[in-house]
XYZ file of C-alpha atoms in Angstrom:
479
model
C -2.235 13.174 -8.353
C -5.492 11.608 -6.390
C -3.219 8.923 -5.103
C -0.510 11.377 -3.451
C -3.476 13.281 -2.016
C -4.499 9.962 -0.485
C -1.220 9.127 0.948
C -0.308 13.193 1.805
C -2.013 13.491 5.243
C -0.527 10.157 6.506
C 3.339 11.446 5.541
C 1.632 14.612 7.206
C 0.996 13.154 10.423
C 4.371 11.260 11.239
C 6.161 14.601 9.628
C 8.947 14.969 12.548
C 9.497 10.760 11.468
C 9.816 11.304 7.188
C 12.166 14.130 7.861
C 14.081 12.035 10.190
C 14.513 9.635 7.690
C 14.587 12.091 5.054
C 18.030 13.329 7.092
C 19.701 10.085 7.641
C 18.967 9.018 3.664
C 20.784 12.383 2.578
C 23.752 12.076 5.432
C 24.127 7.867 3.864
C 24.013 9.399 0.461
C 26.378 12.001 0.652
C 28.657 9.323 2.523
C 28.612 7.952 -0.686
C 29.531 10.086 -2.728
C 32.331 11.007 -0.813
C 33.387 7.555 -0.360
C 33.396 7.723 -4.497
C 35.513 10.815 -4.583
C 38.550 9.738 -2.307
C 39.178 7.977 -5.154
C 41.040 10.895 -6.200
C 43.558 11.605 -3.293
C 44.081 7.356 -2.756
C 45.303 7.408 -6.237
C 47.286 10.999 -6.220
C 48.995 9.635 -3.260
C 49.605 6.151 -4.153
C 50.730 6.784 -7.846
C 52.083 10.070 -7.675
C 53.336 10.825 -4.235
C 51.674 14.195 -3.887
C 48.830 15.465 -2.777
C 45.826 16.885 -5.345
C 46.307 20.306 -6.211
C 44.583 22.831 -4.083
C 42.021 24.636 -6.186
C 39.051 27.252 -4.638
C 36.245 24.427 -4.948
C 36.210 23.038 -1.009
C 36.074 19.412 -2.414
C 39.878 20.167 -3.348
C 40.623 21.825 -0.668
C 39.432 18.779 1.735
C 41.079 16.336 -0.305
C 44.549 18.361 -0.597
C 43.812 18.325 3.130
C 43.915 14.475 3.186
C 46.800 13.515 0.657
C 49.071 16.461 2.480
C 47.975 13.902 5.946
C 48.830 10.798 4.094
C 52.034 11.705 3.143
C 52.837 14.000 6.309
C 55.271 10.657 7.513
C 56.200 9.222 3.958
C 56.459 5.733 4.598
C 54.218 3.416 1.908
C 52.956 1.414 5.317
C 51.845 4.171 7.576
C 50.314 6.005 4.479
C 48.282 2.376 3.994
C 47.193 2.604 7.459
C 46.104 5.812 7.651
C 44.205 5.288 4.628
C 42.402 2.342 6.500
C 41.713 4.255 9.196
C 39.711 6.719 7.271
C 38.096 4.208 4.922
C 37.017 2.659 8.469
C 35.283 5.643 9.691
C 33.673 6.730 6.573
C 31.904 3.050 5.938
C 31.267 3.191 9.828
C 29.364 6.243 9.021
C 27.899 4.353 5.911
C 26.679 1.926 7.661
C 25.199 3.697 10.799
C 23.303 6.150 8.431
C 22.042 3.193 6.203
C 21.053 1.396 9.196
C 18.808 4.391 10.612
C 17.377 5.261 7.116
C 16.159 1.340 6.730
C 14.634 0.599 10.085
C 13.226 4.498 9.804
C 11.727 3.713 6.810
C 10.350 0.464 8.274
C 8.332 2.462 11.160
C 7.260 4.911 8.896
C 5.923 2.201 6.081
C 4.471 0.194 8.613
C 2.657 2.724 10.834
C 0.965 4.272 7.604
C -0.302 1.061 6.437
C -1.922 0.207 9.872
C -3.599 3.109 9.253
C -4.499 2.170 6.210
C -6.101 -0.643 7.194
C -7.868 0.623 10.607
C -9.313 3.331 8.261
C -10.467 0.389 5.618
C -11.971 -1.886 8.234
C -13.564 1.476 10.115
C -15.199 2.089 6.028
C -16.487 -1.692 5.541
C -18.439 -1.957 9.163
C -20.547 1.575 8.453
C -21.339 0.553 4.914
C -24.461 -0.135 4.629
C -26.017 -3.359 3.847
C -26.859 -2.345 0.240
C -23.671 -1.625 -0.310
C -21.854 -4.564 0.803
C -24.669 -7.666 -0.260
C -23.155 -6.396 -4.173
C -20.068 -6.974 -3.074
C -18.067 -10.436 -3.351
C -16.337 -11.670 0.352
C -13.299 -12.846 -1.433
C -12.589 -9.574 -2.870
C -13.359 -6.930 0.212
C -10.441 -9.607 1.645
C -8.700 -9.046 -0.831
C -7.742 -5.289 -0.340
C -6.772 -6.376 3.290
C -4.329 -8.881 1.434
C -3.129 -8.464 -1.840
C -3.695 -4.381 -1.823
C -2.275 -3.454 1.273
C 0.721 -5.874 0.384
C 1.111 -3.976 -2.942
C 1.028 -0.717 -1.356
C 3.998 -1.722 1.538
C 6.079 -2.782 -1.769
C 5.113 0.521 -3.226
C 6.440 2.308 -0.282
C 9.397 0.185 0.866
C 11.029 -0.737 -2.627
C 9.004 1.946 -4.310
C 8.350 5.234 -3.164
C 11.436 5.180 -0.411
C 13.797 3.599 -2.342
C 13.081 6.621 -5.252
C 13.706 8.789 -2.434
C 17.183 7.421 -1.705
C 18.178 6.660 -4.855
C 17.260 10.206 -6.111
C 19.820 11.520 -2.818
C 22.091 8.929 -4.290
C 21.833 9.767 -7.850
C 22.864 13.828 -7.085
C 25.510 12.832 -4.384
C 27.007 11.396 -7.453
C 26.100 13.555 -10.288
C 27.794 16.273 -7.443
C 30.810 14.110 -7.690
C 30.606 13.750 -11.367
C 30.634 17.268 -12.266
C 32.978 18.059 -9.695
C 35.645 15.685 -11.306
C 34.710 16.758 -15.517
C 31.800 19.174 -15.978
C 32.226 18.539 -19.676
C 31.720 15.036 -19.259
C 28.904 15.511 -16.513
C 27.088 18.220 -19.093
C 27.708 15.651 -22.794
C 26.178 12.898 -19.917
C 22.791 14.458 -19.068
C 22.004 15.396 -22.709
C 20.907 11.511 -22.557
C 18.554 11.979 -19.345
C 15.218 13.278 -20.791
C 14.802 10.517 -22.978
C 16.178 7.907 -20.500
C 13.171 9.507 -17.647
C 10.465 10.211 -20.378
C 10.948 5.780 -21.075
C 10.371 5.253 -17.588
C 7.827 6.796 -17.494
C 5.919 5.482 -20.656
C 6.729 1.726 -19.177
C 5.362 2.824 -15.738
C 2.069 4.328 -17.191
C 1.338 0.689 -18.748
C 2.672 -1.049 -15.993
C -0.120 0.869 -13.613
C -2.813 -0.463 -16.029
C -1.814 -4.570 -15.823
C -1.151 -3.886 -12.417
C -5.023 -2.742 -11.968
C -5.946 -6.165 -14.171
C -4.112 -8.481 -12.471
C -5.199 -7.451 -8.984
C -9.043 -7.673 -9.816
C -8.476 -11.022 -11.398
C -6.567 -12.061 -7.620
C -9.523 -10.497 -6.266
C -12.011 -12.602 -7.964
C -10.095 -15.774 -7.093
C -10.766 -14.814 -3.379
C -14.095 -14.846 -3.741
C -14.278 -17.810 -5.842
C -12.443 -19.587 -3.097
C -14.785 -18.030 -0.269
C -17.761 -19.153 -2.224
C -16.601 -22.273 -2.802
C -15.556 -23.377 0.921
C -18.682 -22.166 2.258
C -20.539 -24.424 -0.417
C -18.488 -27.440 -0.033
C -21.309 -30.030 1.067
C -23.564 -28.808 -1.607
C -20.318 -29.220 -3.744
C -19.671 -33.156 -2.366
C -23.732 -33.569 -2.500
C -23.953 -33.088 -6.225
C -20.649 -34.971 -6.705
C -19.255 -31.548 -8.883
C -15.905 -31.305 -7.218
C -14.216 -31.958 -11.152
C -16.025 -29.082 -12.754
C -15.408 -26.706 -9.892
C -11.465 -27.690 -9.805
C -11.825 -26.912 -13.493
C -13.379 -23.500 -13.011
C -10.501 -22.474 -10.561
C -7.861 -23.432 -13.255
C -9.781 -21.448 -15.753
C -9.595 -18.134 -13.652
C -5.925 -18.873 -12.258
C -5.233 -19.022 -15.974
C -6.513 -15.242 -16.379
C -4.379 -14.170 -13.322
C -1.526 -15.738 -14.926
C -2.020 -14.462 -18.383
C -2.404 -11.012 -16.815
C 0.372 -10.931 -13.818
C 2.655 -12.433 -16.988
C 2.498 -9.385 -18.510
C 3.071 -7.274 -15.839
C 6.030 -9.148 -14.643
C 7.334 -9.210 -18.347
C 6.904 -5.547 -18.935
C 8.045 -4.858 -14.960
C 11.469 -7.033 -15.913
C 12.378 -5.629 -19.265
C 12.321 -1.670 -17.528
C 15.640 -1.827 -15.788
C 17.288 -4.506 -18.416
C 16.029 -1.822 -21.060
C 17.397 1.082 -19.309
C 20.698 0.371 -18.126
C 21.248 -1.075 -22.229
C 20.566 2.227 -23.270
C 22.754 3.663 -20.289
C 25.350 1.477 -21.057
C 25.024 2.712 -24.736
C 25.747 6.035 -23.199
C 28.448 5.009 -21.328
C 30.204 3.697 -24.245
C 30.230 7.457 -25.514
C 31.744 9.115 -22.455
C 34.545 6.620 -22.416
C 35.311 8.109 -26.003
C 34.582 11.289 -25.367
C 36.851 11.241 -22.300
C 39.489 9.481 -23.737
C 39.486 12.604 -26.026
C 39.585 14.824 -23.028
C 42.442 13.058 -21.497
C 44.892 12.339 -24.262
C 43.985 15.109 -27.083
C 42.474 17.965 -25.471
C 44.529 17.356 -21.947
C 41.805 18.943 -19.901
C 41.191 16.019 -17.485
C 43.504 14.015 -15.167
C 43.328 10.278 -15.177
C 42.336 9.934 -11.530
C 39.809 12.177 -11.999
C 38.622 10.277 -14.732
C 38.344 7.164 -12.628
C 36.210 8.917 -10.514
C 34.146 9.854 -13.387
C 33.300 6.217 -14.460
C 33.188 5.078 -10.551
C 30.643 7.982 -10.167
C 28.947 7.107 -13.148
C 28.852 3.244 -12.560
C 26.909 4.394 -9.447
C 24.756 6.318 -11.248
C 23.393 3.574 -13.703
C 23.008 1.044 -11.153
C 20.554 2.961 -9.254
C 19.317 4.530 -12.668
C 18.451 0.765 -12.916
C 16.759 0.001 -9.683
C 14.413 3.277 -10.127
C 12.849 1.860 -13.012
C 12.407 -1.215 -10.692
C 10.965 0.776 -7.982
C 8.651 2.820 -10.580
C 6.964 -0.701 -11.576
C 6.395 -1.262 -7.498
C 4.912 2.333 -7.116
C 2.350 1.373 -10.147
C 1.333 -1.942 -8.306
C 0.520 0.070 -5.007
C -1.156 3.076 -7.428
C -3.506 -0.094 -8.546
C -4.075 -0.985 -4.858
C -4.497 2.471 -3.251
C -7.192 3.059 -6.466
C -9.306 -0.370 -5.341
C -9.224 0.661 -1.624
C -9.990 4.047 -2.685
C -13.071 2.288 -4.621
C -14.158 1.377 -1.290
C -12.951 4.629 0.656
C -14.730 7.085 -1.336
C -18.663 5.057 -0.555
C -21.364 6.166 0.726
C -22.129 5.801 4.458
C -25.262 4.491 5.719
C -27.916 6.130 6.787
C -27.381 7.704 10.442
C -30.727 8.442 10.750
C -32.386 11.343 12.840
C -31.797 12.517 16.253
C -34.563 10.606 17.965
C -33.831 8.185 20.460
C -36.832 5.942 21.294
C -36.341 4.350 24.580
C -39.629 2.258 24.953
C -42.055 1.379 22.063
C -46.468 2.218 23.111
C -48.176 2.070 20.697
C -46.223 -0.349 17.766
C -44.372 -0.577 14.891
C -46.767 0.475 11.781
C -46.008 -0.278 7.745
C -47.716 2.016 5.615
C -48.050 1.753 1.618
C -44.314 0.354 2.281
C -42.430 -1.025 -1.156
C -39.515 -2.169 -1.750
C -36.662 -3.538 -4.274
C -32.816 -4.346 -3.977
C -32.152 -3.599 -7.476
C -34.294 -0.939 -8.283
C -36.197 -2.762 -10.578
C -38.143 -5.598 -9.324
C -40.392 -5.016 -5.846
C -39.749 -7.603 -3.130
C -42.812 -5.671 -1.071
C -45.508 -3.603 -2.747
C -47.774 -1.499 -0.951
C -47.430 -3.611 2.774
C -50.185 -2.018 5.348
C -50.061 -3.403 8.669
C -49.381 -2.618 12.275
C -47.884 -4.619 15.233
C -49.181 -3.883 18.770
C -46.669 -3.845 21.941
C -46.654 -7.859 23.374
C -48.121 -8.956 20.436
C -46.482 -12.726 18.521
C -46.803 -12.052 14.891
C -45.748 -14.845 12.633
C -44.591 -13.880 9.013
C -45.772 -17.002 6.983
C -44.736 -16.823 2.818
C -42.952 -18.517 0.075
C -39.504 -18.009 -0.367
C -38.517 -14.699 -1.699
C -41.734 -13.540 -0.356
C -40.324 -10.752 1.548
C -40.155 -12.177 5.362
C -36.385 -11.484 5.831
C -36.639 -8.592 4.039
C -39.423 -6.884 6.175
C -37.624 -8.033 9.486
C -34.420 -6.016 7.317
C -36.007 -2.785 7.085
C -37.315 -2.969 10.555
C -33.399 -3.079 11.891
C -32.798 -0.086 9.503
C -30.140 -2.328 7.549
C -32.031 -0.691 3.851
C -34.815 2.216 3.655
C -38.078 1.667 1.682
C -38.143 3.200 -1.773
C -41.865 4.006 -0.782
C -44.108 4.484 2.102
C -43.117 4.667 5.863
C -42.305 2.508 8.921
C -43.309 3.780 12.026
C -42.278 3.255 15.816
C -45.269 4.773 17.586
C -45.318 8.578 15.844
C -42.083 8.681 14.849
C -40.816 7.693 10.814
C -37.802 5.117 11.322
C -36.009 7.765 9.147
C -36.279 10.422 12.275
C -34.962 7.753 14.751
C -31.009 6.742 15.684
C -30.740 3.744 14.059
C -28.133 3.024 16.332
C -30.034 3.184 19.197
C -32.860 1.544 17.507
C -31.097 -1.371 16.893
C -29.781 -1.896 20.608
C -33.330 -1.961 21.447
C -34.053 -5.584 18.694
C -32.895 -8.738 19.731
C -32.572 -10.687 16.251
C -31.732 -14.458 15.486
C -30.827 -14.699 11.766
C -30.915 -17.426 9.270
C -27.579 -18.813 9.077
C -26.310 -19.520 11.831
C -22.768 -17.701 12.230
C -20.235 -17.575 15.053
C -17.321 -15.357 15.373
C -14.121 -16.906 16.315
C -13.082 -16.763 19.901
C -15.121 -18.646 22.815
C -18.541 -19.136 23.460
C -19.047 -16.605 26.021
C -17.584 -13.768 24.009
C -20.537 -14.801 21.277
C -23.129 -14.309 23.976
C -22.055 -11.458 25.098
C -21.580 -10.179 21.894
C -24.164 -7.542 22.068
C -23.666 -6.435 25.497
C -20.350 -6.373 26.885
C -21.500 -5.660 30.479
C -24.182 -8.930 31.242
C -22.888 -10.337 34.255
C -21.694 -14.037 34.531
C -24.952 -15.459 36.031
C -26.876 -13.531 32.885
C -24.815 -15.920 30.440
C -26.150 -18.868 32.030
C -29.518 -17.740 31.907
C -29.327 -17.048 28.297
C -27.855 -20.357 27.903
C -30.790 -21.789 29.731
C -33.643 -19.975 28.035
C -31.954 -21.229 24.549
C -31.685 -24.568 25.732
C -28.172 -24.857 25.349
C -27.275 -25.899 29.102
C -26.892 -29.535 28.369
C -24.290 -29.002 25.054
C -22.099 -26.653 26.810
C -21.822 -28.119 29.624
């Protein structure tokens, strides 16, 4: 129920769209029906040379209506024609309907999952640094990728195509029961169990489905790792053994998508056996009905089993939809892993504009796990102007002092101060436009080298570039 809640307010907010293609779905689907039940006149006419009998139910009286107009001029040719022409207009219809249902439903799926993914990327860049140095690179790309393609199969040949086979299914079931209700009502004594199976397969679908996608996920981040590492990888000469530990976890994917896919295949062969088992039934039983207890005509009956037909064959691709909806239930849950996460810190409301009397650390600890204390107990103060070097071992606690300075994690204990005010009562925000910061590894985002200058302030002119480029002595390279 969680995942419907997650996908309710963006149906919510294209409303006027769903029930647009909501309409043109039911309008397609009741096209087909119909199309199904002028079964019943065509063959009246053809084999009989009358029209149906007019009874009180308005499906008889429309298709009196039409054998009394295919016969109005009696000859076999222009009956044929006419015929035509209203087979033509009715799969015109078909196919207009079914046209704006399909490219409907492709605005509609589409739109919600660039939402999806703004509202994703908006989560990742405000979570704070904690949060995402836990957190593998392969596998936050991986709900970008894999996820969000789960969830656009979960809504195009998932949760839409449920929604038009379910208009399908009681366009014909309508049909059904119009042409035998005894047949229609000895039929859907069969349902219950044939839903309640679907459902049991979907439940354990939803659970490999989960499996297989953290498995993908972890192959992401192997390969992430491993590209980034790739000298150190050619240095120590270990490209065997790490070719050998990507087999070993594509293995696990494929152990784990095999079972999905095996389970996944075997729900619609599995249910249209047992609906063909049923089938098998209502040709007896309406055999009985025809020739013993002479309460059904034979066209009729044909429009029973063409009805019917219809019915298992999209029976059949429900159960193949509900295995789609459980791989984009899986998805929606791991981006929902990341959805649900705690913001950083905002900080207070105070905006420092110029810094007068320093930056002080006092009885300031620290740990990233909680258990072991990259700072204990720091005391010391930095005066305005002043060049402070920070001179340790590695894993000293240089980076991570410069870290908490920038607001990117809070000390457990203690307090950093800007003049009199606790970092904690300060807009990091704002604080953070005010540090320039060169970090370790050296990173560039893709695009030119003036949009990574100006990366940090979008309005420095054209002659401030080149003095940045000059005072990082950089003039001779780029030019």
């Amino acid at each position: 129920m969680k995942i419907y809640k997650f996908l309710f307010p963006f149906f919510k907010k294209r409303i006027l769209l769903f029930f647009s293609f909501f309409f043109s779905t039911l309008i397609f689907s009741a096209l087909n029906g119909i199309s199904v039940g002028m079964l019943f006149p065509f063959l009246r006419v053809i084999f009989f040379k009358e029209p149906p009998p007019k009874g009180s139910f308005f499906l008889d009286k429309i298709f009196h209506f039409i054998g009394k107009y295919l016969l109005e001029d009696g000859a076999n040719m222009k009956v044929l024609l006419k015929m035509g022409i209203i087979i033509l207009i009715v799969f015109f219809l078909k196919a207009l309907f079914e046209y704006l249902s399909k490219i409907l439903n492709v605005i509609l799926q589409e739109s919600i999952l660039k939402d999806i993914r703004d509202l994703l990327f908006s989560k990742i860049v405000y979570l704070p640094i904690s949060s995402l140095s836990n957190k593998k690179t392969g596998e936050i790309a991986s709900r970008f990728t894999h996820d969000i393609l789960y969830i656009k199969h979960a809504l195009s040949d998932g949760w839409f195509l449920i929604v038009r086979d379910f208009l399908l299914i009681v366009s014909y079931l309508f049909i059904i029961f119009w042409a035998s209700p005894h047949l229609s009502i000895f039929s859907l004594i069969f349902l219950p169990f044939i839903v309640f199976l679907i459902k049991k397969i979907g439940d354990s679908l939803k659970r490999k489905a989960k499996r297989f996608q953290i498995e993908m996920g972890k192959i992401g981040s192997f390969i992430v790792e491993k590209i980034i590492g790739i000298k150190i990888i050619k240095a120590f000469t270990q490209e065997e053994k790490e070719i050998e530990n990507f087999k070993k976890r594509t293995y696990e994917y494929f152990k784990k998508i095999l079972k999905f896919e095996n389970l996944r295949h075997l729900s619609p062969s599995l249910t249209e056996f047992i609906v063909s088992c049923v089938a098998i039934l209502i040709f007896i039983y309406g055999g009985k009905l025809i020739f013993i207890d002479k309460k059904l005509m034979p066209e009729k009956f044909l429009v029973f089993i063409a009805g019917a037909l219809s019915v298992l064959q999209h029976f059949k691709t429900t159960a193949n939809a509900w295995g789609n909806i459980q791989q984009g239930i899986a998805g929606i849950t791991r981006i929902k892993e990341i959805l649900d996460e705690k913001e950083e810190e905002k900080g207070g409301i105070h905006i420092i504009k110029k810094i007068e009397r320093g930056i002080k650390f006092e009885d300031v600890s620290f740990s990233y796990d909680g258990k072991r204390f990259v700072l204990k107990d720091i005391n010391f103060e930095v005066k305005p102007f002043e060049k402070v070097a920070l001179v340790g071992k590695t894993g000293a606690g240089k980076s991570t002092i410069v870290n908490l300075i920038c607001g990117f994690y809070f000390p457990q204990k203690g307090k950093i101060f800007f003049d009199d005010k606790e970092i904690r009562e300060l807009n990091i925000k704002e604080l953070r436009k005010k540090i320039a910061i060169v970090p370790q590894e050296v990173f560039l985002f893709s695009g030119t080298l003036y949009e990574n200058i100006i990366y940090g302030n979008n309005n420095a002119s054209y002659e401030d570039v080149w003095k940045a480029i000059e005072d990082a002595a950089l003039l001779d390279f780029v030019k």
